Amino acid sequence: MTRFHLGMLLLFLGLSAHAVCAETPKVSDTAELSYVDTSGNSKLRSLVINNLLKYPVSDKTGIDWKINVLYGETDGVKSAERYLTELRGTHQISDRL
């Protein structure tokens, strides 16, 4: 695992801790961490990190921030790598829509 991956992991854990310790009780955070290390005919190692932070600004407005990280190695060679972040703002126009 490179320094970059370790840095991403620490950032992810820091964001999760900040959301849990935040004074605003409205913030919700969902985090997933998966690590797989197998051996046999081929040696496979993968790391997956997912995080979804939801912050309702008001009854009709909200902000969602999603972070996904995937890294995989097969026989010591990088075979998969993906980094994704998504920021979404929502606003309910009326109760009927």
XYZ file of C-alpha atoms in Angstrom:
97
model
C 0.000 0.000 0.000
C 1.439 3.335 -1.012
C 1.515 6.558 0.961
C -1.327 7.891 -1.188
C -3.601 5.001 -0.227
C -2.674 5.368 3.419
C -3.418 9.103 3.176
C -6.829 8.407 1.600
C -7.612 5.942 4.389
C -6.634 8.459 7.087
C -8.710 11.184 5.394
C -11.686 8.831 5.269
C -11.358 7.943 8.944
C -10.916 11.604 9.878
C -14.083 12.599 8.009
C -15.995 9.800 9.689
C -14.760 10.813 13.138
C -15.604 14.462 12.462
C -19.152 13.545 11.443
C -19.627 11.440 14.568
C -18.200 14.111 16.890
C -19.961 17.052 15.218
C -22.226 19.061 17.494
C -25.072 19.112 14.985
C -27.109 15.955 15.587
C -28.609 16.138 12.093
C -25.471 14.877 10.360
C -25.495 11.196 9.398
C -22.499 9.206 8.195
C -22.360 5.714 6.715
C -18.911 4.163 6.265
C -17.770 0.838 4.817
C -14.283 -0.655 4.765
C -13.417 -3.929 3.040
C -10.035 -5.659 2.692
C -9.569 -8.997 0.935
C -6.299 -10.934 0.721
C -6.442 -14.365 -0.954
C -3.917 -16.802 -2.314
C -4.097 -19.915 -4.463
C -3.520 -20.060 -8.217
C -3.216 -16.268 -8.117
C -2.641 -13.898 -5.246
C -5.324 -11.201 -4.943
C -5.433 -8.221 -2.623
C -8.142 -5.521 -2.679
C -9.178 -2.540 -0.584
C -12.590 -0.852 -0.851
C -13.652 2.264 1.079
C -17.118 3.821 0.835
C -18.436 6.784 2.784
C -21.729 8.705 2.578
C -22.108 11.893 4.600
C -25.596 13.450 4.714
C -26.288 16.903 6.082
C -29.856 18.256 6.057
C -29.488 22.047 5.974
C -33.210 22.587 6.536
C -36.449 20.609 6.247
C -36.396 21.007 2.456
C -32.674 21.321 1.647
C -29.864 18.799 2.050
C -26.274 18.055 1.051
C -24.859 14.562 0.379
C -21.146 13.801 -0.047
C -20.116 10.380 -1.290
C -16.552 8.996 -1.452
C -15.565 5.669 -3.058
C -12.075 4.174 -3.266
C -11.132 0.855 -4.879
C -7.631 -0.577 -5.174
C -6.694 -4.092 -6.251
C -3.541 -6.102 -6.930
C -3.176 -9.481 -8.628
C 0.146 -11.271 -8.165
C 1.705 -8.010 -6.925
C 0.638 -6.018 -10.013
C -1.973 -3.273 -9.779
C -5.126 -4.577 -11.498
C -7.823 -2.155 -10.342
C -7.839 1.428 -9.154
C -10.750 3.871 -8.862
C -11.267 7.059 -6.887
C -14.652 8.789 -6.929
C -16.203 11.648 -5.015
C -19.666 13.075 -5.511
C -21.265 16.154 -3.975
C -25.027 16.523 -4.326
C -27.369 19.267 -3.211
C -31.109 18.674 -2.965
C -34.033 21.042 -2.487
C -37.713 20.129 -2.245
C -39.728 22.740 -4.167
C -43.078 21.908 -2.600
C -44.694 19.168 -0.531
C -46.407 17.711 -3.593
C -43.305 17.340 -5.792
